[in-house]
Amino acid sequence: MYGQFGPLADGRGVGGARSKVVDEFLGQAFDLVVTVCDQAAEACPVWPGQGRRVHLGFPDPASAQGSPEAIRQVFRGVRDGLTEGLERLLREVERDAQPPDGR
C-alpha cells in the first residue's frame, strides 16, 4: 500500500515522507534506485529508467500482527534495518566511486 508512514514508525527522520510509485519518477535521471518493500521485487522487476537498481527486501510492517508493542517492534526493526542497509549500500557506492589510486 502506498501512502504516509504510520505513527509506529516513531516519526524518526520520515518528516512528510511517503511511499511512491515508479510512475512519479519516469523521465528523471538517477544513479541509484533502491527498492525496499518485499512486494517491490515482484511488482517492480525492471526499473524503466537509467541507473543501477538495488533491492533491499523488508516485510511490510503494516501487516504486522500482535500486541501494540510487538507491532511497534516490527516497525522499529524495519526502520533500523533500512538505516543499516542504506548506510552500508552508500558506503559501497562511495567506495566504488573512488579512483583506483584512492584519491
Short mmCIF file of C-alpha atoms in Angstrom, two decimals:
data_model
loop_
_atom_site.label_atom_id
_atom_site.label_comp_id
_atom_site.label_asym_id
_atom_site.label_seq_id
_atom_site.Cartn_x
_atom_site.Cartn_y
_atom_site.Cartn_z
CA MET A 1 0.00 0.00 0.00
CA TYR A 2 1.30 3.44 -0.88
CA GLY A 3 0.82 6.35 1.44
CA GLN A 4 2.00 8.08 4.57
CA PHE A 5 4.19 6.36 7.13
CA GLY A 6 2.25 5.26 10.19
CA PRO A 7 2.69 6.57 13.72
CA LEU A 8 4.51 3.38 14.69
CA ALA A 9 7.47 4.47 12.58
CA ASP A 10 8.25 6.74 15.54
CA GLY A 11 8.49 9.76 13.24
CA ARG A 12 12.26 9.42 13.19
CA GLY A 13 13.59 11.07 10.07
CA VAL A 14 10.49 10.49 7.96
CA GLY A 15 9.06 14.01 8.03
CA GLY A 16 6.48 14.26 5.27
CA ALA A 17 7.87 11.21 3.52
CA ARG A 18 5.54 8.78 1.80
CA SER A 19 5.93 5.71 -0.32
CA LYS A 20 5.80 6.38 -4.04
CA VAL A 21 5.01 4.60 -7.27
CA VAL A 22 7.59 4.36 -10.03
CA ASP A 23 5.46 6.44 -12.41
CA GLU A 24 6.28 9.55 -10.36
CA PHE A 25 9.90 9.29 -11.47
CA LEU A 26 9.67 8.43 -15.16
CA GLY A 27 11.94 10.65 -17.22
CA GLN A 28 14.17 11.59 -14.27
CA ALA A 29 17.82 10.53 -14.16
CA PHE A 30 19.12 8.52 -11.22
CA ASP A 31 22.48 6.94 -10.47
CA LEU A 32 20.99 4.54 -7.94
CA VAL A 33 17.46 3.27 -7.40
CA VAL A 34 16.72 1.40 -4.17
CA THR A 35 13.51 -0.55 -3.64
CA VAL A 36 12.78 -1.78 -0.14
CA CYS A 37 9.39 -3.45 0.09
CA ASP A 38 9.30 -7.21 -0.45
CA GLN A 39 6.47 -6.60 -2.92
CA ALA A 40 8.64 -4.19 -4.90
CA ALA A 41 10.94 -7.01 -6.01
CA GLU A 42 7.95 -8.65 -7.67
CA ALA A 43 5.92 -5.58 -8.67
CA CYS A 44 8.91 -3.60 -9.97
CA PRO A 45 11.22 -6.21 -11.50
CA VAL A 46 12.51 -3.73 -14.08
CA TRP A 47 13.43 -0.12 -13.44
CA PRO A 48 12.46 1.62 -16.69
CA GLY A 49 14.99 4.43 -16.28
CA GLN A 50 18.73 4.81 -16.08
CA GLY A 51 20.76 3.89 -13.03
CA ARG A 52 21.72 0.89 -11.00
CA ARG A 53 18.82 -0.85 -9.24
CA VAL A 54 19.31 -2.45 -5.84
CA HIS A 55 16.65 -4.19 -3.80
CA LEU A 56 16.82 -4.34 0.00
CA GLY A 57 13.91 -6.56 0.96
CA PHE A 58 11.89 -5.89 4.09
CA PRO A 59 8.45 -7.13 5.06
CA ASP A 60 5.73 -4.51 5.13
CA PRO A 61 5.43 -3.60 8.81
CA ALA A 62 1.83 -2.50 8.24
CA SER A 63 0.91 -6.18 8.02
CA ALA A 64 2.44 -6.98 11.44
CA GLN A 65 0.13 -8.58 13.95
CA GLY A 66 0.15 -8.98 17.71
CA SER A 67 0.17 -6.67 20.67
CA PRO A 68 0.84 -2.97 20.13
CA GLU A 69 4.36 -3.44 21.50
CA ALA A 70 5.04 -6.40 19.18
CA ILE A 71 3.85 -4.40 16.18
CA ARG A 72 5.95 -1.41 17.30
CA GLN A 73 9.00 -3.70 17.44
CA VAL A 74 8.35 -4.86 13.86
CA PHE A 75 8.21 -1.23 12.70
CA ARG A 76 11.40 -0.42 14.59
CA GLY A 77 13.15 -3.50 13.19
CA VAL A 78 12.32 -2.48 9.63
CA ARG A 79 13.32 1.13 10.34
CA ASP A 80 16.65 0.06 11.82
CA GLY A 81 17.25 -2.47 9.05
CA LEU A 82 16.61 0.20 6.43
CA THR A 83 19.02 2.57 8.13
CA GLU A 84 21.77 -0.05 8.35
CA GLY A 85 21.18 -1.38 4.83
CA LEU A 86 21.15 2.06 3.22
CA GLU A 87 24.24 3.20 5.11
CA ARG A 88 26.09 0.05 4.02
CA LEU A 89 24.95 0.48 0.41
CA LEU A 90 26.03 4.13 0.32
CA ARG A 91 29.46 3.21 1.72
CA GLU A 92 29.80 0.62 -1.07
CA VAL A 93 28.74 3.13 -3.71
CA GLU A 94 31.18 5.71 -2.35
CA ARG A 95 34.00 3.14 -2.22
CA ASP A 96 33.30 2.02 -5.80
CA ALA A 97 33.32 5.65 -6.99
CA GLN A 98 36.86 6.19 -5.65
CA PRO A 99 39.61 6.19 -8.30
CA PRO A 100 41.98 3.20 -8.11
CA ASP A 101 44.77 5.34 -6.63
CA GLY A 102 42.50 6.24 -3.66
CA ARG A 103 42.25 9.98 -4.33
#
